[in-house]
Short mmCIF file of C-alpha atoms and ligand atoms in Angstrom, two decimals:
data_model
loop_
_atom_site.label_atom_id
_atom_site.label_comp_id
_atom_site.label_asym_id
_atom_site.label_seq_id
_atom_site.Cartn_x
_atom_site.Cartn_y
_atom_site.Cartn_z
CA UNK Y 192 229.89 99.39 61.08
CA UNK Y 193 228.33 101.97 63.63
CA UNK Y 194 230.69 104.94 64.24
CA UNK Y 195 229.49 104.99 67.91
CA UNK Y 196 231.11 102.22 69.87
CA UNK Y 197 228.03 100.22 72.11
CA UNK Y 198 229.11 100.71 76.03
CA UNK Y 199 226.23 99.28 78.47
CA UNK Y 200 223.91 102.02 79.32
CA UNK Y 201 224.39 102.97 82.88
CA UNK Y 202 220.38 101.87 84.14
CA UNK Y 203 218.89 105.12 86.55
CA UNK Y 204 215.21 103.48 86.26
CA UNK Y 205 214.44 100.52 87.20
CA UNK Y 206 210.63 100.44 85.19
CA UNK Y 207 209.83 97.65 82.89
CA UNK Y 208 209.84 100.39 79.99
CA UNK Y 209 213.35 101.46 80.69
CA UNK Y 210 214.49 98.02 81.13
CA UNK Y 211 213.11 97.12 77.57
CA UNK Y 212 214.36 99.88 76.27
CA UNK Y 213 217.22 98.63 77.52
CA UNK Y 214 217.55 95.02 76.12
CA UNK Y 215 216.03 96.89 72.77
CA UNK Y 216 219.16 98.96 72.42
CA UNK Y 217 222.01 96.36 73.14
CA UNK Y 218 220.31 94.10 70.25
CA UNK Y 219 220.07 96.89 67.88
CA UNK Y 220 223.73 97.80 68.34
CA UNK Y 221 224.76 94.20 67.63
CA UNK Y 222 222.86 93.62 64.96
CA UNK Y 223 224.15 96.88 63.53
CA UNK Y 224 227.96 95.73 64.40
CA UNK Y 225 227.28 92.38 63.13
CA UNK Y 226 226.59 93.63 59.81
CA UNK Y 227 229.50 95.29 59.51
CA UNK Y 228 231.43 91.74 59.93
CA UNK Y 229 233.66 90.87 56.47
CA UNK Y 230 236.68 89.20 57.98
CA UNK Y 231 237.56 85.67 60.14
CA UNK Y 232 239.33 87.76 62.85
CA UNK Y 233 236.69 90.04 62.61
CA UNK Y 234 233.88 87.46 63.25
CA UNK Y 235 236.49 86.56 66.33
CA UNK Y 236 236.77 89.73 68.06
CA UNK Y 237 233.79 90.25 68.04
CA UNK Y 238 232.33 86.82 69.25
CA UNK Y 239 234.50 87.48 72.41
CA UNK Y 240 233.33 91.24 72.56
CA UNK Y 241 229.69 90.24 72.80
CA UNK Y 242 229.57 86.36 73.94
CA UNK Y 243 232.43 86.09 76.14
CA UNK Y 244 231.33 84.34 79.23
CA UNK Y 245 231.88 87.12 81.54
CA UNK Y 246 232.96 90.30 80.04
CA UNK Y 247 230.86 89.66 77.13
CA UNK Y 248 228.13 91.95 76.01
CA UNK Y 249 225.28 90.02 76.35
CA UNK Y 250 226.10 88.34 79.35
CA UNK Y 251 227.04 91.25 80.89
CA UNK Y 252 224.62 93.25 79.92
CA UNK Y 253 221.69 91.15 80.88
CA UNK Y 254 222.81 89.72 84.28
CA UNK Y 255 223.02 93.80 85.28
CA UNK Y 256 219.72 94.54 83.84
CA UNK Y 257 217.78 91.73 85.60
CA UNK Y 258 219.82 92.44 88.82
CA UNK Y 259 218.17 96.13 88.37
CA UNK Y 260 214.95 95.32 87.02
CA UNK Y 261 212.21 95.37 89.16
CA UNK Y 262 210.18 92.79 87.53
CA UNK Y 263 212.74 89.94 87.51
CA UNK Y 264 210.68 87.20 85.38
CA UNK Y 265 210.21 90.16 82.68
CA UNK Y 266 213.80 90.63 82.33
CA UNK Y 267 214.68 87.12 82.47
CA UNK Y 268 212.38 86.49 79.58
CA UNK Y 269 213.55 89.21 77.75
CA UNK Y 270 217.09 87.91 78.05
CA UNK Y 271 216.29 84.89 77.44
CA UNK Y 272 215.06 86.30 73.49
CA UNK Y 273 217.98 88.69 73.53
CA UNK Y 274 220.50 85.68 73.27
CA UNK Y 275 218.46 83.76 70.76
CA UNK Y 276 218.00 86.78 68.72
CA UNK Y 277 221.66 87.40 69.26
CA UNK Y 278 222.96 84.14 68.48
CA UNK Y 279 220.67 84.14 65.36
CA UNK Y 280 221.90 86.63 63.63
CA UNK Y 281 225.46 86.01 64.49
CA UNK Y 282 224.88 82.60 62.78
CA UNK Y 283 223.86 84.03 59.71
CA UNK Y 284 226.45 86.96 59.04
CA UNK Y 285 229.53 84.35 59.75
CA UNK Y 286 228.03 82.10 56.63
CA UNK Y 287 227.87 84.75 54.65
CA UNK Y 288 231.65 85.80 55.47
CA UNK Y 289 232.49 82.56 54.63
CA UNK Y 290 230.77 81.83 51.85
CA UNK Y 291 231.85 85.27 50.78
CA UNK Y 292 235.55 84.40 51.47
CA UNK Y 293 235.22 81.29 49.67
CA UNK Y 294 234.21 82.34 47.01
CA UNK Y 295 236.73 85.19 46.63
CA UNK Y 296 239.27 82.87 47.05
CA UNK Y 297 238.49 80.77 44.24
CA UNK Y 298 238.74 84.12 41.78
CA UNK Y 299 241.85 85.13 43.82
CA UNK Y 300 243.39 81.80 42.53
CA UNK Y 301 242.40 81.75 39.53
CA UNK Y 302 244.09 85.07 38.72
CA UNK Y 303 246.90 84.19 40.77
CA UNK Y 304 246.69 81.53 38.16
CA UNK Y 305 246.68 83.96 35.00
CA UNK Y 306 249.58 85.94 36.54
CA UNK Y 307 251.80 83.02 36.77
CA UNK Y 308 251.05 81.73 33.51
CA UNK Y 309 251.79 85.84 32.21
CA UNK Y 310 254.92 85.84 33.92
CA UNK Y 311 256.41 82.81 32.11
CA UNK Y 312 255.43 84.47 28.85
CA UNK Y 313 258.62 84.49 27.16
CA UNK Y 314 259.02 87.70 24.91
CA UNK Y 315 261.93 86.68 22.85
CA UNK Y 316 260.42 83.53 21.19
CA UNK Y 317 258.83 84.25 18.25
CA UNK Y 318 255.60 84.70 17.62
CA UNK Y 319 253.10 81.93 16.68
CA UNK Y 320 252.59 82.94 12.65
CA UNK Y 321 249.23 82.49 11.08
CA UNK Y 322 249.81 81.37 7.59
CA UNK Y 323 247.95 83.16 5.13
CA UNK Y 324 245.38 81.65 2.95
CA UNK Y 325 246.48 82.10 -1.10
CA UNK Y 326 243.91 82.07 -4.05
CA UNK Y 327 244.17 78.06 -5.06
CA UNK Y 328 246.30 77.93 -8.31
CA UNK Y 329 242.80 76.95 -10.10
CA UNK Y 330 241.09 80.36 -9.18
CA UNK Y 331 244.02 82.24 -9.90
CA UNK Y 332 244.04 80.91 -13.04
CA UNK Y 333 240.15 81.17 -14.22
CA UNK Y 334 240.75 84.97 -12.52
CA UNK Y 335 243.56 85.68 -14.66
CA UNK Y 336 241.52 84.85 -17.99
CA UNK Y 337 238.58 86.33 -17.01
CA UNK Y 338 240.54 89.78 -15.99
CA UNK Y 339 242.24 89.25 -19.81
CA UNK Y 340 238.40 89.25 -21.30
CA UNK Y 341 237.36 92.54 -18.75
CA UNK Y 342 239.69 94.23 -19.81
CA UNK Y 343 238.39 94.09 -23.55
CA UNK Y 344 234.77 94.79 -22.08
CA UNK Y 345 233.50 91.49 -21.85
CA UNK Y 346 231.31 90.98 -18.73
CA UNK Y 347 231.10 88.34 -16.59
CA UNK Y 348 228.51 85.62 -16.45
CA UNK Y 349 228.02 82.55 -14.23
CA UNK Y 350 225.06 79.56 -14.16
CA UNK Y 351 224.04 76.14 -12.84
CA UNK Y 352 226.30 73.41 -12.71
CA UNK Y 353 223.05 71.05 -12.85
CA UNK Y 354 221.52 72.07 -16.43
CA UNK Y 355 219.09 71.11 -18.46
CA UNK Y 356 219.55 68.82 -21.69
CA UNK Y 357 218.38 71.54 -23.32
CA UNK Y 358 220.64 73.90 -22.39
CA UNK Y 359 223.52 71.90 -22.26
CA UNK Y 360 222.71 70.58 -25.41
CA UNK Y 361 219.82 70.77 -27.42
CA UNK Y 362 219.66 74.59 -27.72
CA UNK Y 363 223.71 74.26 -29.11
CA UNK Y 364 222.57 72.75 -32.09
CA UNK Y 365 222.74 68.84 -30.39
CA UNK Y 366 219.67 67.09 -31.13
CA UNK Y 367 218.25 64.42 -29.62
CA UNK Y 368 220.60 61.00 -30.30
CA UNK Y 369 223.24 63.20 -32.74
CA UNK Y 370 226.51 61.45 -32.26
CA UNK Y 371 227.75 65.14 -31.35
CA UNK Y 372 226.42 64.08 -28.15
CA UNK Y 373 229.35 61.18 -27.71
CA UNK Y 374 231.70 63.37 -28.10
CA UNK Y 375 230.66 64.44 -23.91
CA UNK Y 376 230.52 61.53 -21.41
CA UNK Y 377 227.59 62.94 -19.72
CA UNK Y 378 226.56 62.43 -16.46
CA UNK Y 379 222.67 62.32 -15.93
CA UNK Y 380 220.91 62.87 -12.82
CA UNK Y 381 219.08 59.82 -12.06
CA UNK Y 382 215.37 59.53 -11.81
CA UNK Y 383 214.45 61.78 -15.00
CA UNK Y 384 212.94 59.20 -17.28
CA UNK Y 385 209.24 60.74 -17.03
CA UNK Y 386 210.33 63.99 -18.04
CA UNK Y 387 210.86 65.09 -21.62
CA UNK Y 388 213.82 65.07 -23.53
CA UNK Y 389 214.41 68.62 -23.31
CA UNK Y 390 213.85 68.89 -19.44
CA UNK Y 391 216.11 66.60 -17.50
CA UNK Y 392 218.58 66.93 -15.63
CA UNK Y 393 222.20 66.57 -16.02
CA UNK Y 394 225.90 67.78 -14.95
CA UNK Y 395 226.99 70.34 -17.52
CA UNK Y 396 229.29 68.65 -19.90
CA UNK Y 397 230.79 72.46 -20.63
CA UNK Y 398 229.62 76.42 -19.86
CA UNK Y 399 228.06 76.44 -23.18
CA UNK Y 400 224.36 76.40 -21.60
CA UNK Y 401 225.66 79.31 -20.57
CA UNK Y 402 226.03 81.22 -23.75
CA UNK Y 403 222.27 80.28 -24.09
CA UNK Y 404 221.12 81.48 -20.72
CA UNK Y 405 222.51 84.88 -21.59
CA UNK Y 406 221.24 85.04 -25.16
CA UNK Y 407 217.64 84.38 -23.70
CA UNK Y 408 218.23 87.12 -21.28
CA UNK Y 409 219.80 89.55 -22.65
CA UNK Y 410 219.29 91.20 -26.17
CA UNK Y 411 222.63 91.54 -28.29
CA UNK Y 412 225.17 93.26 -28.81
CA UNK Y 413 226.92 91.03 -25.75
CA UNK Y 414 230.05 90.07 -25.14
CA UNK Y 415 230.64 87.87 -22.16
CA UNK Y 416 233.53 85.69 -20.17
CA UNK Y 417 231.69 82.62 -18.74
CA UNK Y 418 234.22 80.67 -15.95
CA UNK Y 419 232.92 77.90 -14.15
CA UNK Y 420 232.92 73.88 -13.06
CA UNK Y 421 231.89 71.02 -15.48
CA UNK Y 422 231.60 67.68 -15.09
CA UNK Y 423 232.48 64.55 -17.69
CA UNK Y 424 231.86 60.42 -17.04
CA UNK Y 425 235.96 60.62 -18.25
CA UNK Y 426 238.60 58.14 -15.76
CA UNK Y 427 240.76 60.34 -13.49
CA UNK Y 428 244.69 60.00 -15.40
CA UNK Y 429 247.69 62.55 -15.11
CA UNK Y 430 245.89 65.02 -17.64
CA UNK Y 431 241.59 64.03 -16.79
CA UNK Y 432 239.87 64.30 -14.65
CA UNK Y 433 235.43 64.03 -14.11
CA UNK Y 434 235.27 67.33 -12.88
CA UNK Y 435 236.96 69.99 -14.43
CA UNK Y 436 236.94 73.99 -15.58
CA UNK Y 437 236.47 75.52 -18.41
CA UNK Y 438 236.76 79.36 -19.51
CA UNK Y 439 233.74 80.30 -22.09
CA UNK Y 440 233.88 83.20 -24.24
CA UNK Y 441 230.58 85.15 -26.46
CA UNK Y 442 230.44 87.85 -28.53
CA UNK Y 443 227.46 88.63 -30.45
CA UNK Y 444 227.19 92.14 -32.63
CA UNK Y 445 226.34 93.25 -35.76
CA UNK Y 446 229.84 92.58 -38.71
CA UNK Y 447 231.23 89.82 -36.39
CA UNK Y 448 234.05 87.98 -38.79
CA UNK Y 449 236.36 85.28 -37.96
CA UNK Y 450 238.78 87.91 -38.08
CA UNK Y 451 237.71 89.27 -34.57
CA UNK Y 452 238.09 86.09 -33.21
CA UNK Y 453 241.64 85.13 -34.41
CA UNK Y 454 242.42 88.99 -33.13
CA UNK Y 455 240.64 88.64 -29.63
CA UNK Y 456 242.08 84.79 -29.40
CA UNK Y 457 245.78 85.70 -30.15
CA UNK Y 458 245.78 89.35 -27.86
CA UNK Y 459 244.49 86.81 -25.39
CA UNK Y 460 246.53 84.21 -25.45
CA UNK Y 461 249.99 86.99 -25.83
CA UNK Y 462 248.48 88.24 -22.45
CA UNK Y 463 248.05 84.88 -20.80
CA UNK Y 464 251.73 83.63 -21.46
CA UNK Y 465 253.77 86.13 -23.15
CA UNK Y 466 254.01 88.24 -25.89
CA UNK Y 467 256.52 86.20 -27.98
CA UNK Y 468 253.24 83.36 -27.99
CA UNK Y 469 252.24 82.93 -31.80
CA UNK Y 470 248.91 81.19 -32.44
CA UNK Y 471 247.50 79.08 -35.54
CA UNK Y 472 243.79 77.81 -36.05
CA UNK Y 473 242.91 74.49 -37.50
CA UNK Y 474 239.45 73.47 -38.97
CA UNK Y 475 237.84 71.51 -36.21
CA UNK Y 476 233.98 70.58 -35.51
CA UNK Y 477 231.73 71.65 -32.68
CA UNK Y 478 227.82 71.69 -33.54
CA UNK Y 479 227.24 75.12 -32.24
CA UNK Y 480 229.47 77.08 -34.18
CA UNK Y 481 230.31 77.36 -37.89
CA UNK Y 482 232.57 77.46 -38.83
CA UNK Y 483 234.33 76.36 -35.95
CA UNK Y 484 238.66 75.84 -35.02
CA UNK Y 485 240.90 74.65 -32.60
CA UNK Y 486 243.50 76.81 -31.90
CA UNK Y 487 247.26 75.96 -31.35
CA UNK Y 488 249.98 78.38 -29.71
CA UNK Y 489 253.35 77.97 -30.31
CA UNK Y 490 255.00 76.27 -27.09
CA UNK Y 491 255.66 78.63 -24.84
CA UNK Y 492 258.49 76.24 -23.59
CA UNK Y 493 260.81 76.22 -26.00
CA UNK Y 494 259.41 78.82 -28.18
CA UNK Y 495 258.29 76.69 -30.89
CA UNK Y 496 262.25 74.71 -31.46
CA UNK Y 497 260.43 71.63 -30.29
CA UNK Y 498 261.08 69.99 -26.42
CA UNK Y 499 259.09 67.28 -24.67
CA UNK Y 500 256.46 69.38 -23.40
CA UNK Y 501 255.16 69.98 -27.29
CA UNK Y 502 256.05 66.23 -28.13
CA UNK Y 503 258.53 68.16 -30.44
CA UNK Y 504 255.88 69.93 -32.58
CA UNK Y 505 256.61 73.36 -31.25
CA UNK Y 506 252.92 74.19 -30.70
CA UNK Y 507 250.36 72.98 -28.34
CA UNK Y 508 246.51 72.71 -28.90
CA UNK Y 509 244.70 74.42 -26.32
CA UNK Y 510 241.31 75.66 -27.11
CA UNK Y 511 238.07 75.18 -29.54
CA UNK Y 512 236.12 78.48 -30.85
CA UNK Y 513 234.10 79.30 -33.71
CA UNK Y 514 231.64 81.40 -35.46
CA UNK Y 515 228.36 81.08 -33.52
CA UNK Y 516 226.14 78.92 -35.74
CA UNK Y 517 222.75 80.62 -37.04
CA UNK Y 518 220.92 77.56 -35.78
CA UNK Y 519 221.36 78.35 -32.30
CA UNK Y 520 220.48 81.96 -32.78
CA UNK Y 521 217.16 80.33 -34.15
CA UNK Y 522 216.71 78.36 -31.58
CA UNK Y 523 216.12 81.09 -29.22
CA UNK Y 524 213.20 81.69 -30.53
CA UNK Y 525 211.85 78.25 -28.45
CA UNK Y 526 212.36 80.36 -24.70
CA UNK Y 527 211.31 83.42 -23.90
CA UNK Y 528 213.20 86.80 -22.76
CA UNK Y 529 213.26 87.48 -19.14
CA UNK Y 530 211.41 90.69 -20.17
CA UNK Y 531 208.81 88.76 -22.21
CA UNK Y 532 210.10 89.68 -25.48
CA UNK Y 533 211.55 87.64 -28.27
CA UNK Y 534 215.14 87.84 -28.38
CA UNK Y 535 216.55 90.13 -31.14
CA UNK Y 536 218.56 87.38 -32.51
CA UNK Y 537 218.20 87.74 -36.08
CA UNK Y 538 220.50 86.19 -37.83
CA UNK Y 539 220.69 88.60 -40.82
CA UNK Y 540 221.74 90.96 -38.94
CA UNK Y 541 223.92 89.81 -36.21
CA UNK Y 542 226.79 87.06 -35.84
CA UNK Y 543 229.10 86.37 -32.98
CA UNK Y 544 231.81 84.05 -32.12
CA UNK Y 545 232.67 81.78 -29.27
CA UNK Y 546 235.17 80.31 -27.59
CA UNK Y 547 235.66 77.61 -24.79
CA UNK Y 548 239.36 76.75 -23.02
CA UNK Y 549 240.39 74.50 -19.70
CA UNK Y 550 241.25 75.81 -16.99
CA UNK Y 551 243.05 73.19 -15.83
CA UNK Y 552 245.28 72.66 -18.84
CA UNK Y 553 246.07 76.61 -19.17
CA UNK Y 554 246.80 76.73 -15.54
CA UNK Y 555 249.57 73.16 -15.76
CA UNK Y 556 251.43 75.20 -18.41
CA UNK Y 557 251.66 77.68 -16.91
CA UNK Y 558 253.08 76.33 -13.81
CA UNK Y 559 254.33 73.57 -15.24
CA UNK Y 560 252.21 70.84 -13.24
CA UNK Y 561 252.93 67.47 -14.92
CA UNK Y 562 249.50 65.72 -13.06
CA UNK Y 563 246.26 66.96 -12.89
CA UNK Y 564 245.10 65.64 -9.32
CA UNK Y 565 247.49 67.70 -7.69
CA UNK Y 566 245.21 70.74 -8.39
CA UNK Y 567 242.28 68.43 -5.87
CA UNK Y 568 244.90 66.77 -3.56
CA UNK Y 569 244.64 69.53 -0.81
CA UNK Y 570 247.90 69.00 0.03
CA UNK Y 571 249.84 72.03 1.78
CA UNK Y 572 253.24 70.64 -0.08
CA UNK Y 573 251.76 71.52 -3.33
CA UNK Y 574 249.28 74.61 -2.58
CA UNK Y 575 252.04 76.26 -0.90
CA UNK Y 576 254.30 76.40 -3.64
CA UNK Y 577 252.09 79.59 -5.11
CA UNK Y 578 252.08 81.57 -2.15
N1 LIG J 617 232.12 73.73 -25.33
C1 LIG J 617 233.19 73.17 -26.10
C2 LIG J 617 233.76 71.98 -25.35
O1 LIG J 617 233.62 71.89 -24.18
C3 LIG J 617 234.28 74.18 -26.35
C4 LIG J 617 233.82 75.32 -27.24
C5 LIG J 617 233.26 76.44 -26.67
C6 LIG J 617 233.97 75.26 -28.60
C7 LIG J 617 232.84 77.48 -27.48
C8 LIG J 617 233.57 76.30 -29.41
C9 LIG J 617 233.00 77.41 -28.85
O2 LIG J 617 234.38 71.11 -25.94
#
């Protein structure tokens, strides 16, 4: 708003040039003032101060200057442009205000809104608690193993849960049609037929491919912890189901004996459930290892008296191992290296032993799970329980 208040001019010449000066300065003052409008009383006050029918400032203004003016029609034109002018921009400041005002308004209730809502915030409720997300008892599991391997130096290895047949089998010593194949409900991936033998597709029946994948890679000595998903055609019960874990173990070096696998198996198995755990190895058969054993631990229930857990044997079966068989060392000669070279895998010199456990099994021992499709259920009732 102007600091100087607009008072009609008191007119001392009557010339056309004065009077236009005249009408020139009254509209510049209101246009200044009407800028300055921001309020509904404002726009009031000063509607009366400058359109009131008599004492208004237009009115007033004009009817003296055209009683002055010498040139009558002049001045009456003049005012007649004055009050359109006037009017004009009068018109076009109040929108503004009260769009301006409306809109001000709206934001004003909306955080009137926000305040209300703050105020009935009620400080001594408690809070709303975000429950944590735990490891699923699965993953805690196939951790735990893996960390028992690491901590021996083994490394870590993963691969594809879609393999080859060769990797999943023919490179372990399966050949084409050998009734070692049964022993695996496989899976296949449909729409293979065209391929070879060698090259289609299937779900892994176990992470043995994986022992291959890192033979081929990798030169020996290795020794590496292989966790990971397989897949079997087997019917879902309390203790199957078609997809499943499995915990592989490889160790390849020069003076590898059956001796270092009973030691590594046994340290293991006293770290996965207790040092009292004894362990015994039976002659078993697996095609890629040689000799090969399944391995029993004494039942970590009832410490080998006999309960229903063990079926009253006092030891449980729980994983297969072996010697790695030369023929798959051999075989690696098919693929080569990543680096282009032939593997070093020469069997007069080097041996190695695997092993290969469930998951799923290891993990319902040790938290004594009595059905296996409570591990896929997703339901909070059971996850919860290993927070
Ligand atoms: N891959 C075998 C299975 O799934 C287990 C195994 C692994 C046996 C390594 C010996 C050595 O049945």
């Amino acid at each position: 708003m102007s600091s100087t208040i607009y008072e009609l001019p008191e007119l001392k010449d009557a010339s056309d040039s004065n009077i236009a000066t005249a009408f020139d300065a009254l509209l510049h003052a209101f246009s200044i003032e009407v800028e300055g409008l921001e309020s509904l009383e404002a726009i009031e006050r000063f509607r009366i101060r400058w359109f009131g029918d008599k004492a208004g400032l237009v009115n007033r203004g004009a009817s003296g200057f055209i009683r002055y003016a010498q040139n009558k029609q002049l001045a009456g034109a003049s005012f007649k442009r004055l009050k359109e002018d006037t009017e004009q921009l009068f018109a076009e400041r109040s929108d503004i205000v009260h769009r301006i005002l409306k809109v001000e308004s709206v934001v004003n209730a909306s955080f009137a809104a926000d305040r209300a809502q703050k105020n009935f915030l009620d400080l001594t409720l408690p809070g709303t608690r975000r429950s944590i997300g735990v490891e699923h008892p699965l993953t805690r599991t196939m951790r735990e193993m893996t960390a028992v391997f690491a901590a021996l130096g083994y490394s870590v290895g993963v691969g594809p849960e879609v393999e080859t047949d060769f990797y999943n089998f023919e490179a372990l010593n399966f050949p084409p049609n050998h009734p070692a194949r049964d022993t695996q409900d496989t899976l296949v991936v449909a729409g293979q037929e065209d391929k070879p033998l060698r090259e289609r597709l299937l779900m892994r029946t176990h992470t043995s491919p994986v022992q291959i994948r890192t033979m081929v890679a990798n030169a020996p000595p290795l020794r590496i912890v292989i966790p990971g998903k397989v897949h079997r055609n087997d019917e879902s019960d309390a203790t199957h189901s078609p997809i499943f874990h499995q915990v592989e173990g490889l160790c390849v070096d020069t003076d590898i004996t059956f001796s270092d696998l009973k030691g590594t198996l046994d340290h293991a198995m006293k770290a996965l459930f207790g040092s009292s755990v004894r362990t015994r190895f039976f002659p078993s058969y697996f095609p890629f290892t040689e000799p090969s054993a399944d391995v029993q631990i004494s039942c970590p229930f009832c410490g080998g008296k006999g309960c229903r857990k063990c079926k009253h044997s006092g030891w449980i079966e729980l994983l297969g191992c072996g010697l790695v068989d030369p023929a798959v060392f051999a075989a690696l000669g098919g693929p080569r290296m990543a680096n282009g070279l032939k593997p070093a895998y020469d069997t007069k010199k080097i041996s190695g032993f695997a092993f290969g456990m469930g998951v799923e099994r290891i993990a319902m021992m040790k938290y004594g799970v009595g059905d296996i499709g409570q591990f896929y259920s997703g339901d909070l009732r059971f996850l919860s329980q290993f927070m």
